[in-house]
CSV table of C-alpha atoms in Angstrom, one decimal:
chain,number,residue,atom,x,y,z
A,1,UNK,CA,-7.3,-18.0,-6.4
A,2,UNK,CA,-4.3,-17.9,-4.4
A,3,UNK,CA,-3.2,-14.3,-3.3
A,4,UNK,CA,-0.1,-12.6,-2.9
A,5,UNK,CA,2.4,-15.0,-0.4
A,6,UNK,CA,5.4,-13.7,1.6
A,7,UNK,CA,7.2,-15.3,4.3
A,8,UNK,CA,8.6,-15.0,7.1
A,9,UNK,CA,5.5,-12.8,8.6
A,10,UNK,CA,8.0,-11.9,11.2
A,11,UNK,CA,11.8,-11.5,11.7
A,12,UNK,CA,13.9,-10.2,14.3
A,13,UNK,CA,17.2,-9.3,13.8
A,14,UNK,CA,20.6,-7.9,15.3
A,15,UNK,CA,22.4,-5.3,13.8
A,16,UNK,CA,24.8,-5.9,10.9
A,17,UNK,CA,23.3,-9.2,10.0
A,18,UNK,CA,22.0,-10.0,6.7
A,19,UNK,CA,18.1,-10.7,6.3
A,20,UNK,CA,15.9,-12.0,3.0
A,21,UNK,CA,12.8,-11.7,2.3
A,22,UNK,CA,10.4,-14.0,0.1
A,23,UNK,CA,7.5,-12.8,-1.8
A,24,UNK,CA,5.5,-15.0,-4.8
A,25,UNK,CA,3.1,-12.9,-6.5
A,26,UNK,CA,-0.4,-14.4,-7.4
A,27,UNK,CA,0.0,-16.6,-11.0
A,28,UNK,CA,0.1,-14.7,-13.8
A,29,UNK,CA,0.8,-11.4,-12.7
A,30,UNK,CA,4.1,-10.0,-14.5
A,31,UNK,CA,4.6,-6.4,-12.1
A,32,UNK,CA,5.9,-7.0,-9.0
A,33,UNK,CA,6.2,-4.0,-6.2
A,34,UNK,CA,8.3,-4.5,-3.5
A,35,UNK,CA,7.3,-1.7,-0.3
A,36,UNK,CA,8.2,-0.5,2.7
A,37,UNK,CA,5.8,0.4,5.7
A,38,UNK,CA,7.2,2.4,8.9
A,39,UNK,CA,4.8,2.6,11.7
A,40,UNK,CA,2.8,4.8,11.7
A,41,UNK,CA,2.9,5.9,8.0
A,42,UNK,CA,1.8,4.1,4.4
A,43,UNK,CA,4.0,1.9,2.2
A,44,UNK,CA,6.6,3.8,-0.1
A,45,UNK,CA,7.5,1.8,-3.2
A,46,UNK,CA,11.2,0.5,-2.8
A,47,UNK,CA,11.6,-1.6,-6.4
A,48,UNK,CA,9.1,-2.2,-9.3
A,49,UNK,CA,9.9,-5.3,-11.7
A,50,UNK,CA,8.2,-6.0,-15.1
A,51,UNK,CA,8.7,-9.6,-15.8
A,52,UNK,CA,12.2,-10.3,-14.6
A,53,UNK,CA,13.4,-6.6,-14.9
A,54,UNK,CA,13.6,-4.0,-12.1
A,55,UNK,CA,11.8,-0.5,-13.9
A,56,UNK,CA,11.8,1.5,-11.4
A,57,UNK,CA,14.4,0.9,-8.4
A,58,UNK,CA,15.2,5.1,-8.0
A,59,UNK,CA,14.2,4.5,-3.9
A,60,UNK,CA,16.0,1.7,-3.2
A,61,UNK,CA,18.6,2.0,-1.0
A,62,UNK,CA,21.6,0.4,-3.0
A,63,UNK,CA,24.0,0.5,-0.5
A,64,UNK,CA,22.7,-1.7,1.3
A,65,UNK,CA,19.5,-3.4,-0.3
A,66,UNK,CA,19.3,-5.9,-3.2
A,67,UNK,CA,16.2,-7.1,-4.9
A,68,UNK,CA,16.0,-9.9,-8.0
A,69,UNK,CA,13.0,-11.6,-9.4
A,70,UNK,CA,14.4,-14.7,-11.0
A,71,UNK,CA,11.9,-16.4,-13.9
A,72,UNK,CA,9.9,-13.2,-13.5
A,73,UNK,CA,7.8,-14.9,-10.9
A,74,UNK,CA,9.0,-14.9,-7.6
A,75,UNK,CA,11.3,-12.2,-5.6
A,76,UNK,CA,13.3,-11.8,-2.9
A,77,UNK,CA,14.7,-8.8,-1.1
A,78,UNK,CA,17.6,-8.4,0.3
A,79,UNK,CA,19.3,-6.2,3.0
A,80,UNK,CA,22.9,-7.1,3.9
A,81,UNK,CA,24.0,-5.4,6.9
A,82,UNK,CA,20.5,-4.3,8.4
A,83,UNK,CA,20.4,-1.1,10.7
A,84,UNK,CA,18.3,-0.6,13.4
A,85,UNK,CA,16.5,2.2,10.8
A,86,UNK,CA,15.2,-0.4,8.9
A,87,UNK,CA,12.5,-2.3,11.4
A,88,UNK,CA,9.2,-2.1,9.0
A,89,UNK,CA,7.1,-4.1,7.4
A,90,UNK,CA,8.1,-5.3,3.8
A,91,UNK,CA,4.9,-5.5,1.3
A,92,UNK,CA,5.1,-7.1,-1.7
A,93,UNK,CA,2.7,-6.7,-4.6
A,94,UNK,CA,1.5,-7.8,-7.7
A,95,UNK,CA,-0.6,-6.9,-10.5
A,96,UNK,CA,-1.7,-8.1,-14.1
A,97,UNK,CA,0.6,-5.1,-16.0
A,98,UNK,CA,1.6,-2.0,-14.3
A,99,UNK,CA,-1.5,-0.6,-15.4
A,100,UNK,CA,-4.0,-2.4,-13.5
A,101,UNK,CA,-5.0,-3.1,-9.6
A,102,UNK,CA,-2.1,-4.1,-7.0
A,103,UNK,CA,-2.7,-7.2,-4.6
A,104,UNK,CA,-0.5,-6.7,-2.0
A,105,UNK,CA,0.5,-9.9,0.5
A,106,UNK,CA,0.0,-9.1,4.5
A,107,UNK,CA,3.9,-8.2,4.3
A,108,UNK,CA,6.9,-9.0,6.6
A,109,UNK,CA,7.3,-7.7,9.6
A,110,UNK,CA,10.9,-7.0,10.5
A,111,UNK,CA,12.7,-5.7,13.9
A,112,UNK,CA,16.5,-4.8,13.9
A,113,UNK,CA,17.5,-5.2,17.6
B,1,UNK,CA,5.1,15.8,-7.9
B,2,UNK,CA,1.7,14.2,-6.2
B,3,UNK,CA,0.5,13.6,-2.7
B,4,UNK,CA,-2.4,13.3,-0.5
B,5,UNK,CA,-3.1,14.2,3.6
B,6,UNK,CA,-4.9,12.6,5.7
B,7,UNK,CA,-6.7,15.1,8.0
B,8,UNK,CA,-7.3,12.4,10.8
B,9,UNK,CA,-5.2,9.7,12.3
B,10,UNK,CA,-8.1,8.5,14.2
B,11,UNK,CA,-11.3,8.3,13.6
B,12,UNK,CA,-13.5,6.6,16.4
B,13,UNK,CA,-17.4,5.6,15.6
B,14,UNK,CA,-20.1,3.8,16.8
B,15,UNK,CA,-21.9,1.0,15.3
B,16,UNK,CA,-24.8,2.2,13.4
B,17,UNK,CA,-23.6,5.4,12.9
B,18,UNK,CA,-21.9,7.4,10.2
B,19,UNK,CA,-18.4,7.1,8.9
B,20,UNK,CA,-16.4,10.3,7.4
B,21,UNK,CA,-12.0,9.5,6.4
B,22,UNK,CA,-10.7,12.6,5.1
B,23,UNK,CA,-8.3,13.2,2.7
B,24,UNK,CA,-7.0,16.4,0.7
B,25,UNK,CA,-4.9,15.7,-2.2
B,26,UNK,CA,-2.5,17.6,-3.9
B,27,UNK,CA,-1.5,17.1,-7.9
B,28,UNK,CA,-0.1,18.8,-10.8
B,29,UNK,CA,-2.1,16.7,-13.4
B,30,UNK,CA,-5.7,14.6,-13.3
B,31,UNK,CA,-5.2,12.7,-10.6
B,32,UNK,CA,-6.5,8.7,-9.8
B,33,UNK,CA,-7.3,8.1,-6.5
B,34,UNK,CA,-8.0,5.4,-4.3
B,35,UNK,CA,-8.7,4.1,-0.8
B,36,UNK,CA,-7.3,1.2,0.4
B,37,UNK,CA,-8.0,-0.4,3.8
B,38,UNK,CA,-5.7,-2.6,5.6
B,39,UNK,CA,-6.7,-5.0,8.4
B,40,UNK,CA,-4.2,-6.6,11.1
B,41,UNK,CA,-2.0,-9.2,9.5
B,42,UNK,CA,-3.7,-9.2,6.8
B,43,UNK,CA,-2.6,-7.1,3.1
B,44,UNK,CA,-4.0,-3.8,1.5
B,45,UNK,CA,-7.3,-4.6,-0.3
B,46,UNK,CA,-8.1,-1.7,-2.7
B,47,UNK,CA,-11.7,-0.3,-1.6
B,48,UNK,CA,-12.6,1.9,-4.2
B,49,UNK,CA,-11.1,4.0,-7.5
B,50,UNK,CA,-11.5,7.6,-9.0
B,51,UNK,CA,-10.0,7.4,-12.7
B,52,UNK,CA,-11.7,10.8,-13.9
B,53,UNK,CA,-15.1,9.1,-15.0
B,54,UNK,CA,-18.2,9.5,-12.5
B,55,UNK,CA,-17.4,12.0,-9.8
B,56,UNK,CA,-18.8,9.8,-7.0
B,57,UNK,CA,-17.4,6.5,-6.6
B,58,UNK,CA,-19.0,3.2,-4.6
B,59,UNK,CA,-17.0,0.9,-3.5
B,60,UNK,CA,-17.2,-2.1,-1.7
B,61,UNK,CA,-18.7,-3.2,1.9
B,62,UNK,CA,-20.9,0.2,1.4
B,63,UNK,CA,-18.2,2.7,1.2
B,64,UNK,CA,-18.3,5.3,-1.2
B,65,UNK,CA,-16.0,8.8,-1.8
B,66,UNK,CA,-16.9,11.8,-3.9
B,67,UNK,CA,-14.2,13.9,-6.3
B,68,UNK,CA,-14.2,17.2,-5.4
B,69,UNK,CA,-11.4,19.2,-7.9
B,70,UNK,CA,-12.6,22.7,-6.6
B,71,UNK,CA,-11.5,21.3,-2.9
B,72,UNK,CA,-9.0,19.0,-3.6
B,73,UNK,CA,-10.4,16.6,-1.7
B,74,UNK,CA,-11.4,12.7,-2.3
B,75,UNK,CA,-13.4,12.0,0.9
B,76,UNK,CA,-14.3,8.3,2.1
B,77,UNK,CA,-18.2,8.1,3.8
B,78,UNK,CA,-19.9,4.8,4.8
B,79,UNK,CA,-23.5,5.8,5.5
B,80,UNK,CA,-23.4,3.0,8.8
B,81,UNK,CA,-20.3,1.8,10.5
B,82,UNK,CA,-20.0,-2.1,11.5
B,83,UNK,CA,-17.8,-4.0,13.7
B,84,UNK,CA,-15.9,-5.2,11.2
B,85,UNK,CA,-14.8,-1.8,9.8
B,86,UNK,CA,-12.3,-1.2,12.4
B,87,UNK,CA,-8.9,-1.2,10.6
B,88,UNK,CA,-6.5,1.3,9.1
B,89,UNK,CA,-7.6,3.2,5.8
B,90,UNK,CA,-5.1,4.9,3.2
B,91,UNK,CA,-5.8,7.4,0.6
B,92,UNK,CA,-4.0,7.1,-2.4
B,93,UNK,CA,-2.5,9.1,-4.9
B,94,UNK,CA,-1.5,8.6,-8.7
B,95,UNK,CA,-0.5,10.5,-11.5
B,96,UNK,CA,0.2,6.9,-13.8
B,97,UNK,CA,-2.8,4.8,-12.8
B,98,UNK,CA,-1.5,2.4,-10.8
B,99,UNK,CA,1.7,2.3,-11.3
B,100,UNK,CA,3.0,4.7,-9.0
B,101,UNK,CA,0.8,4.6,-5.9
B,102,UNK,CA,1.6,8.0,-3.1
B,103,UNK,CA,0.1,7.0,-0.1
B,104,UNK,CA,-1.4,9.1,2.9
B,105,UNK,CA,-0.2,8.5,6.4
B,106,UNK,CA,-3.7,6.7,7.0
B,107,UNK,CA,-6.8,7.0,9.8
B,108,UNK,CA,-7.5,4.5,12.0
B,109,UNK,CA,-10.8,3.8,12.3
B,110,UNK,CA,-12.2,2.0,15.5
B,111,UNK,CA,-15.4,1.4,15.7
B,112,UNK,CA,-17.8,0.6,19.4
B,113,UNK,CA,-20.5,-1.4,20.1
């Protein structure tokens, strides 16, 4: 079985420039988390979906972030114009329902130059 | 609200020889908790689970934590460290299951020959 795929693995950015991220969650699975891992710290959830709609998006930066799961299978997130604060790695996850185990994909690395 | 600390940020082993990740959590309500271990370039895979059944829980590749309410604590032993447990380890905290996982900073364990 296929597990969770992102791409890119890695991405390196200026300033002010617009940058997307791909995630497809392993078949089957309708919860989709989208996270955010600074160095030297764990992942904090940025944007849960169920199916096709976003349930829990309260630490999602809105200004500047934007996250949609089209067909309730794949996702992409979004930041449009990146800040030098935002050089992390992106996770994505994916589970069965919200109630059972996350697989999480081996993430995005993004630097903001 | 919930979280969890990670009393270590490394942890540093030889082969053969006993491994103890500590963690301390802190919750208003019965918490789950988990461990999760996360290799280089490669995603989160969930080690093992506390969901308020047996108060010592085995999980895979030989690792194993025990529930301790009276000290708050959700500890992670292996009885002998291999090569191929050198990576970075997160305790996990949930008051939902899994639907809203708090991770811990993590320990990174490195293990010598």
């Amino acid at each position: 079985e296929a597990g969770v795929v992102q791409s890119p693995r890695y991405k390196i950015i200026e300033k002010k420039q617009p940058v997307a991220f791909w995630c497809n969650p392993i078949s089957g699975h309708n919860t989709l988390y989208w996270y955010r891992q600074n160095l030297g710290q764990g992942p904090e959830l940025l944007i849960r979906y169920e199916n096709e709609e976003a349930v829990d998006d309260s630490q999602l930066p809105k200004d500047r972030f934007s996250a949609e799961r089209l067909k309730g299978v794949d996702s992409t997130l979004k930041i449009q114009p990146a800040e030098l604060g935002d050089s992390a790695v992106y996770l994505c996850a994916s589970s069965l329902e919200w109630v059972h185990e996350q697989y999480f994909g081996p993430g995005t690395r993004l630097t903001v130059t | 609200a919930q979280s969890v600390t990670q009393l270590d940020s490394h942890v540093s082993v030889s082969e053969g020889t006993p491994v103890l990740l500590r963690c301390n959590y802190s919750s208003s309500y019965s918490p789950s908790l988990f461990w999760y271990v996360q290799h280089p370039n490669k995603g989160l895979q969930l080690l093992l689970k506390y969901t308020s059944a047996a108060t010592l829980v085995k999980g895979i590749n030989g690792f194993e934590a025990e529930f301790k309410k009276s000290e708050t604590s959700f500890h992670l032993t292996k009885p002998s460290a291999h090569m191929s447990d050198a990576a970075e380890y997160f305790c996990v905290v949930s008051n939902t299951g899994f639907q809203k996982l708090v991770f811990g900073t993590g320990t990174r364990l490195l293990v010598s020959p």
